[in-house]
XYZ file of C-alpha atoms in Angstrom:
463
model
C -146.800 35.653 -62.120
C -147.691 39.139 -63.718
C -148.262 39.194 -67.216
C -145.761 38.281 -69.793
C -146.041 42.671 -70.772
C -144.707 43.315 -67.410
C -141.381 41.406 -67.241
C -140.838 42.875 -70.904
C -141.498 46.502 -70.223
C -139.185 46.252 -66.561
C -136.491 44.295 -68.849
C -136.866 47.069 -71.704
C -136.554 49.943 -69.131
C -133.298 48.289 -67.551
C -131.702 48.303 -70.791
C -132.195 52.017 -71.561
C -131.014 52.713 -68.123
C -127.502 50.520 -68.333
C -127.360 51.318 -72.500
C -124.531 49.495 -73.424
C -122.741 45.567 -72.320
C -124.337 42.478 -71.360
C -126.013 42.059 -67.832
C -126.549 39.103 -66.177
C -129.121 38.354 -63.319
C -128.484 35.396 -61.518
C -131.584 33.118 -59.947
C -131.161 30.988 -56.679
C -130.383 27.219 -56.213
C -132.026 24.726 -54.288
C -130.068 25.115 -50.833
C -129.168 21.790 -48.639
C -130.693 22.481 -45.344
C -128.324 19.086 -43.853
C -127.746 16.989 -46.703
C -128.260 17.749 -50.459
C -131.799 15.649 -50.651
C -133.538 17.459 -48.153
C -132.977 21.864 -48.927
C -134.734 24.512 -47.568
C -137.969 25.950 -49.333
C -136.803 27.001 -52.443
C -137.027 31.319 -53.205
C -136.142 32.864 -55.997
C -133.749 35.650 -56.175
C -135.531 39.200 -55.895
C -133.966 40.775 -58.555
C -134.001 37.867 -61.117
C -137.694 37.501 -59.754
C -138.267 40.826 -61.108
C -136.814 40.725 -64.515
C -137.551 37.268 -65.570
C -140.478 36.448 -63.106
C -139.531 32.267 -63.085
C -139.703 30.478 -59.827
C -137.661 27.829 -60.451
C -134.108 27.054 -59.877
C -130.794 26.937 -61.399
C -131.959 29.868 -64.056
C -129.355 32.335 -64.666
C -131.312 36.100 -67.165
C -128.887 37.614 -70.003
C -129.829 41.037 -71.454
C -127.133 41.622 -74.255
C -127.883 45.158 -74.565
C -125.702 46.254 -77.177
C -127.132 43.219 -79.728
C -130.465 43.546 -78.409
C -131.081 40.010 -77.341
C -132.193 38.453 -74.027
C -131.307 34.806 -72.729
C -132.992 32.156 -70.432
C -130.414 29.792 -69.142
C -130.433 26.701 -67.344
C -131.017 22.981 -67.847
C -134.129 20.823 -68.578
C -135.053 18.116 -66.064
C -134.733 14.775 -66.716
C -137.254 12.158 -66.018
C -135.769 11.245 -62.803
C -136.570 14.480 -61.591
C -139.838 14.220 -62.947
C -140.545 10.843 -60.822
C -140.146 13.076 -57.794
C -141.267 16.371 -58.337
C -143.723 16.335 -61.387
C -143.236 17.625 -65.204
C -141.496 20.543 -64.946
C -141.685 23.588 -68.111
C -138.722 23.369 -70.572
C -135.986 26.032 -70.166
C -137.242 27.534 -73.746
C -141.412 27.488 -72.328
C -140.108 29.242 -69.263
C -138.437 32.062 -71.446
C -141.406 32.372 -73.432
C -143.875 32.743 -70.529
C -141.421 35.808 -70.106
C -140.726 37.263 -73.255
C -137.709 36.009 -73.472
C -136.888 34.985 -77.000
C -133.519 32.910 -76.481
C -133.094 29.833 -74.188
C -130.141 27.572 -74.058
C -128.537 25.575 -71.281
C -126.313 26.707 -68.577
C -123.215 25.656 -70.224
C -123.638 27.825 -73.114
C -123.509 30.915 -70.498
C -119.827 30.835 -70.273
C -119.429 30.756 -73.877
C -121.759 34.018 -74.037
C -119.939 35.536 -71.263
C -116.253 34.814 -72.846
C -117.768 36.341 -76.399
C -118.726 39.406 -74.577
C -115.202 39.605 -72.786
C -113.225 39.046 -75.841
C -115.579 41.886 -77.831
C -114.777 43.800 -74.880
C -118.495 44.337 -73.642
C -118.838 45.610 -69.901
C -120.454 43.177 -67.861
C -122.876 43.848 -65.554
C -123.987 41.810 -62.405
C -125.212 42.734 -58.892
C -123.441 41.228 -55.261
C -124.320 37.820 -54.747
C -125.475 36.645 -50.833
C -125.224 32.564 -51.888
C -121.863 31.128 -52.183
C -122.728 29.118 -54.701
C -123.692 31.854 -56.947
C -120.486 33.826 -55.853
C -118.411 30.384 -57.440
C -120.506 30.359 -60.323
C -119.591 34.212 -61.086
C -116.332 33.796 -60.271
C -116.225 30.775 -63.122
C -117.254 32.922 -65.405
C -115.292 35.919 -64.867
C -112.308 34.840 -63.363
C -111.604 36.392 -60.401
C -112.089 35.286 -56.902
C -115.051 34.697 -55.481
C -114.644 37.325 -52.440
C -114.271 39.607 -54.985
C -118.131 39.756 -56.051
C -119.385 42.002 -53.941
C -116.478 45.197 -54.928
C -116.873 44.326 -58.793
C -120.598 44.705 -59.066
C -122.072 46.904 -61.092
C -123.034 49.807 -59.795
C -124.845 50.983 -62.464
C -126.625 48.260 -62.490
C -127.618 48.520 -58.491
C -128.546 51.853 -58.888
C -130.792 51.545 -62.045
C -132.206 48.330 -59.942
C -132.989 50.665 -57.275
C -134.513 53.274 -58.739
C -136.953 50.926 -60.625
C -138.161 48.590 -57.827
C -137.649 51.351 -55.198
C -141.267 53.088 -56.336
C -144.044 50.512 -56.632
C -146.214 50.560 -59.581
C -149.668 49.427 -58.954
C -149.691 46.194 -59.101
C -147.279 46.033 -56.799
C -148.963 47.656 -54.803
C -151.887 45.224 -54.808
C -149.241 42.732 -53.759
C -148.545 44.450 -50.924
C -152.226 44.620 -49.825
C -152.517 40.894 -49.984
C -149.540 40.534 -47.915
C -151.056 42.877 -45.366
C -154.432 41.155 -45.383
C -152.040 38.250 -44.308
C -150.227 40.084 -41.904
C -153.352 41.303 -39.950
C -154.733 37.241 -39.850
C -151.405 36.346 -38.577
C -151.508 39.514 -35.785
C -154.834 39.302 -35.039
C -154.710 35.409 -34.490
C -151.058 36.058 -32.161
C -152.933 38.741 -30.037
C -155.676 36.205 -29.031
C -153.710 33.488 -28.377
C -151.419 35.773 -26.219
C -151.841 34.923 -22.291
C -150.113 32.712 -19.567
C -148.722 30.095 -19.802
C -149.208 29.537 -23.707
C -145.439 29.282 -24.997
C -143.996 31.669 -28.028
C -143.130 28.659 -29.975
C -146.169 27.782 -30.032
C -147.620 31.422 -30.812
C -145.369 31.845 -33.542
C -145.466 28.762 -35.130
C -149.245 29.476 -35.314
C -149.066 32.532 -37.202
C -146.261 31.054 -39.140
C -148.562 28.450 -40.616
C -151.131 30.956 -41.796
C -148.464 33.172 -43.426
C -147.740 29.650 -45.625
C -151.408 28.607 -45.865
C -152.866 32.234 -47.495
C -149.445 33.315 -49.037
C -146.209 31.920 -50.662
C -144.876 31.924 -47.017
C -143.591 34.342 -44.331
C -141.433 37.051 -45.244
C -139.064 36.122 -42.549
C -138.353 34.522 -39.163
C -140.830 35.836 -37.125
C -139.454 37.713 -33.686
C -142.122 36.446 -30.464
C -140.883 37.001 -27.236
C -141.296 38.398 -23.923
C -137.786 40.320 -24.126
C -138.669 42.711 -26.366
C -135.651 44.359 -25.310
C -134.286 41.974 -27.639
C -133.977 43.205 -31.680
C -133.989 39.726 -33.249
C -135.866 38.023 -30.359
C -136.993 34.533 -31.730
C -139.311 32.634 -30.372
C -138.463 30.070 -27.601
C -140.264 27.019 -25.890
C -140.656 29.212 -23.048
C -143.965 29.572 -21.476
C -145.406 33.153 -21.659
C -145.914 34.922 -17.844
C -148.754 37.020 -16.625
C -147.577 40.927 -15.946
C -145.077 40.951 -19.172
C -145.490 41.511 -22.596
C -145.604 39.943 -25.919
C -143.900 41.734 -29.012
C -144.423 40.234 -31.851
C -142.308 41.650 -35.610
C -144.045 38.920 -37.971
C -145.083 39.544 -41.551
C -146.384 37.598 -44.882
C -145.324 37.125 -48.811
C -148.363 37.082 -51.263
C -147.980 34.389 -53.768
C -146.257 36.978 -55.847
C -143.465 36.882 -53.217
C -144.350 40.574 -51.907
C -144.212 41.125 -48.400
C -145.660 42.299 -44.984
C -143.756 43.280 -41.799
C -145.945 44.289 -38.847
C -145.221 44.608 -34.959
C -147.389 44.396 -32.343
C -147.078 44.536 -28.355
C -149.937 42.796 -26.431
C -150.233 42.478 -22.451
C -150.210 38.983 -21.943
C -152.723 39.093 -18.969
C -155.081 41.151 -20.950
C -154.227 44.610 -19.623
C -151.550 46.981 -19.853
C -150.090 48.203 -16.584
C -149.685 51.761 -15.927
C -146.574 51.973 -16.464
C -146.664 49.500 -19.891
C -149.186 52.425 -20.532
C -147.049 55.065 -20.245
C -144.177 53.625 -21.905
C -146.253 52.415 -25.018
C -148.082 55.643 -25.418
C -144.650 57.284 -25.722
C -143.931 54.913 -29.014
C -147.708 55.158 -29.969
C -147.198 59.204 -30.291
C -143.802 58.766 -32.313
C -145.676 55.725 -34.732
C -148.566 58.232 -35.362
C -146.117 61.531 -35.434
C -144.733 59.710 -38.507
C -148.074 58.642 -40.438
C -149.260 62.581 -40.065
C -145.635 64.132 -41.519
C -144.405 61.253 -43.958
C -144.920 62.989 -47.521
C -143.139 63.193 -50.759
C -139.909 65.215 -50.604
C -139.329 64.774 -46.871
C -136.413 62.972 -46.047
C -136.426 60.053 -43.825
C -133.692 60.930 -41.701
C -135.982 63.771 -40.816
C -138.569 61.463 -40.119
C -136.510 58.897 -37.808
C -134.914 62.568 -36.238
C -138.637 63.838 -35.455
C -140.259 60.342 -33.977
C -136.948 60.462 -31.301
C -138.211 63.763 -30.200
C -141.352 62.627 -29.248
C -140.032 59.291 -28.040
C -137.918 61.757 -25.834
C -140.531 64.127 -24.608
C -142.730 61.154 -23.305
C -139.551 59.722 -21.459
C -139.239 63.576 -19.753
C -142.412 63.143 -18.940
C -142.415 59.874 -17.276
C -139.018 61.120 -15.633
C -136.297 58.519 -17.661
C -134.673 61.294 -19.628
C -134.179 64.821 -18.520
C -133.004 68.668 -20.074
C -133.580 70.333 -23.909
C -134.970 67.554 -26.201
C -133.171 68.912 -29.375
C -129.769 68.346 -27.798
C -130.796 65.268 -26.439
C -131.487 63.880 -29.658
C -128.841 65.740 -31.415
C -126.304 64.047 -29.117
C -128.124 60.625 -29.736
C -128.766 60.328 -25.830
C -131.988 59.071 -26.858
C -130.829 55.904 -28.198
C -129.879 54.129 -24.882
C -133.806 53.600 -25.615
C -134.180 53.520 -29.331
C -130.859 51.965 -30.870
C -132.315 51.607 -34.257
C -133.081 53.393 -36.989
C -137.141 54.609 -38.028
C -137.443 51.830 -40.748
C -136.677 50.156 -44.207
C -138.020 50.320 -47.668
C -140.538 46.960 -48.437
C -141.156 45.471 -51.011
C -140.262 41.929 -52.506
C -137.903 41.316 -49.849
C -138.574 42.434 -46.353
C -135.740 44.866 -46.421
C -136.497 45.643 -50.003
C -133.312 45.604 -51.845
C -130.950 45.510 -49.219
C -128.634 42.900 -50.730
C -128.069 45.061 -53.226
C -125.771 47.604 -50.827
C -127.699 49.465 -48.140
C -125.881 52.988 -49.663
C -127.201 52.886 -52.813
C -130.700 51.573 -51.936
C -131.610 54.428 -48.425
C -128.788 57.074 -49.219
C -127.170 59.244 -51.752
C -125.183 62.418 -52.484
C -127.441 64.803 -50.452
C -127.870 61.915 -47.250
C -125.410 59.470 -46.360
C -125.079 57.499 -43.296
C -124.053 58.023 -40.197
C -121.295 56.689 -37.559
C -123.231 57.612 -34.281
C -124.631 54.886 -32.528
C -128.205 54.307 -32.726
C -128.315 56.702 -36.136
C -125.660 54.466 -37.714
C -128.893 51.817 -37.817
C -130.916 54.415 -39.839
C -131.082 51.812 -43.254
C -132.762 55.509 -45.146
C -132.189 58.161 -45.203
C -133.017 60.248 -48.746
C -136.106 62.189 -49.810
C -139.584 60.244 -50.038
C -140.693 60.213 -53.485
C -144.310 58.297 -54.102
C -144.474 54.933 -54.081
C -141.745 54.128 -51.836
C -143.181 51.991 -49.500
C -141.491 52.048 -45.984
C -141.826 50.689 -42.683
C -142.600 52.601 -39.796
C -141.248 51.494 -36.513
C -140.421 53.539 -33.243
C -139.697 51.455 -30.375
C -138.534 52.011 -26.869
C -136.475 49.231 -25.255
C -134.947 48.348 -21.484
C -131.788 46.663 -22.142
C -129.920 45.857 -19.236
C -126.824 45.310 -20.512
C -126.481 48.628 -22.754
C -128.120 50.079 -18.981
C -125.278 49.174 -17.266
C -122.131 49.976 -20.065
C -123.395 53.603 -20.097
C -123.821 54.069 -16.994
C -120.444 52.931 -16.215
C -118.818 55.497 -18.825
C -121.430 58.186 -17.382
C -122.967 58.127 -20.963
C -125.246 61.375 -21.445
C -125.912 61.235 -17.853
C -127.280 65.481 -18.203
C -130.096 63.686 -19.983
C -130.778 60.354 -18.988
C -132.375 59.557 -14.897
C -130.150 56.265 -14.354
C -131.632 56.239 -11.111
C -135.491 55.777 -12.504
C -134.279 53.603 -15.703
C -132.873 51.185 -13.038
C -136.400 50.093 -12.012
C -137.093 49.450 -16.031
C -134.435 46.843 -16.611
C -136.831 44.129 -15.987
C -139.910 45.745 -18.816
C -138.792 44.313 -22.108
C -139.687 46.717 -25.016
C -142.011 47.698 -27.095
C -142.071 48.345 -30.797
C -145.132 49.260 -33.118
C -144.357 48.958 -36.841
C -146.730 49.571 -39.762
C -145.608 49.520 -43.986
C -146.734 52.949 -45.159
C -146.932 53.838 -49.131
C -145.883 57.705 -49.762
C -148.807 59.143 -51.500
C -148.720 62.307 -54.022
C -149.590 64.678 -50.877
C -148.892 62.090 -47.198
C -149.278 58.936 -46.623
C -151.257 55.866 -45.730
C -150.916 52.355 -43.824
C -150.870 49.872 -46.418
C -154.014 46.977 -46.030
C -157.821 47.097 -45.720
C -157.671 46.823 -42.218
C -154.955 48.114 -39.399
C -154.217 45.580 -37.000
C -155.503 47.394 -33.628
C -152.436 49.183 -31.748
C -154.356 52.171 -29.452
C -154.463 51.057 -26.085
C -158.092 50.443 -25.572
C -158.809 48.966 -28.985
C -155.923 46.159 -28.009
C -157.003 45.931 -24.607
C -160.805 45.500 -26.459
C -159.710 43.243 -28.879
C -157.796 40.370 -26.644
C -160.930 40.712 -24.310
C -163.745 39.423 -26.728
């Protein structure tokens, strides 16, 4: 937890920002993984983790900004909980470790809520992703529970946004921890990449040292040999000499800020030429970005520039063919790259993205598109400093995206069909690194960069 000064300067900044009603920041419940004894690993709500900084459950934070008063709800434990799990804080200690000078228990939240109502106070909450939390707003406010999402307060999500969107500095060394983590759990994949070893049991390595040096990992790590694959999660399959490994893994620090890394490694120890050629062509649109990212530059332009040099390398090589600029203009280019540059980081992996993708990568000057492969883009506005973002080109053989475009002669004036025939058997490859936007560029966030060149992977793996 950061100090108690912290939570009350964020809390004291939100309510200048929303001025006027009572906002209400809802934190998780313990969720049954199959049957109500035995839940997942508890994690506390993002938001509600920012405001009120408590890690345990069924808390619910109350800023009554027009009486000036704040709120800690929930209920005590009893001792039966206490046989199990240990003494728990009171509701009230909790709130105090906060600043928070008002506690009370979770049934005196409706009577709060209806007071506000009847006084005719606006009431602010963001979209809820539990179900339980959606039925627990709907209680109180009394409309359906559907209906959470379209009456959030969009106020609220964008003064939300703009606060956690630019990362003060001890955020920031957060986010260094979690990359520390993030290169152990790399580093450790990359050597234990080679034949026969099976992702499961790759992944589940790396896995463990996410939870043994952090809070845990930041999210289900994606190990496979079909990179092609977005979401590829690991499988009990044994890994094959000639292919290659991708690996999307990252970390939380113990402050529940996060890492997200990816990594290609040639599982018999060295890339074949044409791995080479095909990697290099994502290495030069990874590296295009660290040298241009800057303050002021939007990302669109950034995820726009890396797919020109993703598609001069494919010229090159012979998969894509004619003027880059319409290429990419017509989105040709994303028969190899359907997905968009990267995502702001943060305390959740997609930092803020629960909170309405719109409002949290777009805005009046940039808003999304419809085209395929662009309409993946998650941001899109100007970089201002601290924004921390991820930075992820990838090139990817999918055979059954191939074989659809080929059919409807899909930018066939710039794509060989011929030559990308003999890919549909390579995988992908993806290299991501999170990137803080400095006053004047930008830099890879963590002591140490996990190795990506060529030779230093090729190096590495062969000590």
């Amino acid at each position: 937890m950061f100090s108690k000064e912290i939570y009350v300067s964020r809390r004291n900044t939100l309510r200048e920002k929303i001025g006027s009603g009572l906002i209400l920041l809802f934190g998780n419940n313990d969720s049954p993984n199959n049957y109500p004894g035995n839940p997942y690993r508890f994690r506390q709500d993002s938001c509600f983790l920012y405001f009120f900084g408590q890690r345990r459950e069924g808390l619910v934070g109350a800023i009554d900004v027009d009486n000036n008063k704040e709120y800690l709800f929930g209920d005590d434990i009893d001792i039966d909980d206490i046989i199990w799990f240990g003494y728990v804080p009171s509701v009230k200690e909790l709130a105090s470790e906060v600043g928070v000078a008002n506690s009370a228990p979770m049934s005196e939240l409706k009577t709060l809520v209806d007071k506000a109502k009847a006084q005719g106070q606006e009431i602010h909450f963001v979209p809820q992703c539990r179900y339980d939390l959606m039925i627990q707003l709907s209680d109180l406010m009394g409309f359906h529970p559907l209906q959470t999402k379209e009456k959030a307060s969009v106020k609220l999500i964008k003064a939300i946004v703009e606060m956690r969107a630019i990362k003060k500095p001890e955020e920031i060394v957060e986010l260094k921890k979690a990359a520390d983590i993030g290169y152990l759990m790399h580093t450790t994949a990359m050597k234990e990449c080679r034949p026969g070893v099976t992702e499961k049991y790759v992944a589940g390595i790396i896995e463990g040292i996410a939870m043994s040096y952090g809070d845990r990992y930041s999210f289900q790590s994606i190990l496979s040999m079909h990179g092609e694959i977005q979401h590829g999660f690991p499988s009990h399959t044994p890994m094959e000499a000639g292919r290659l490994m991708l690996c999307d893994a990252g970390a939380e620090s113990k402050e529940n800020y996060c890492s997200d890394n990816t990594r290609v490694t040639p599982i018999s120890g060295k890339f074949t030429q044409r791995q080479r050629e095909i990697y290099q062509a994502v290495e030069a649109a990874h590296d295009w970005v660290i040298a241009n990212a800057r303050p002021n530059v939007k990302w669109l332009d950034m995820h726009l520039g890396a797919c020109r040099v993703l598609t001069d390398h494919l010229k090159q090589i012979g998969l894509m063919k004619g003027d880059t600029e319409e290429a990419v203009r017509q989105g040709a280019h994303a028969l190899f790259m359907p997905h968009g540059l990267g995502h702001h980081m943060g305390m959740d992996v997609h930092d803020m993205e629960g909170l309405g993708q719109n409002y949290v990568g777009f805005d009046d000057e940039v808003q999304p598109s419809t085209q395929f492969g662009l309409n993946c883009l998650r941001c899109g506005r100007r970089l201002q400093p601290g924004f921390v973002m991820t930075d992820e080109p990838g090139c990817y053989f999918i055979p059954h995206l191939i074989d659809l475009w080929r059919s409807q002669g899909m930018h066939k004036d710039f794509i060989n069909y011929d030559l990308v025939e003999q890919y549909k058997d390579f995988g992908g490859v993806r290299l991501e690194d999170d990137i803080l936007i400095t006053h004047d560029g930008c830099e890879i966030i963590g002591d140490k960069v996990i190795p990506y060149h060529i030779d230093e992977v090729e190096a590495f793996i062969g000590k």
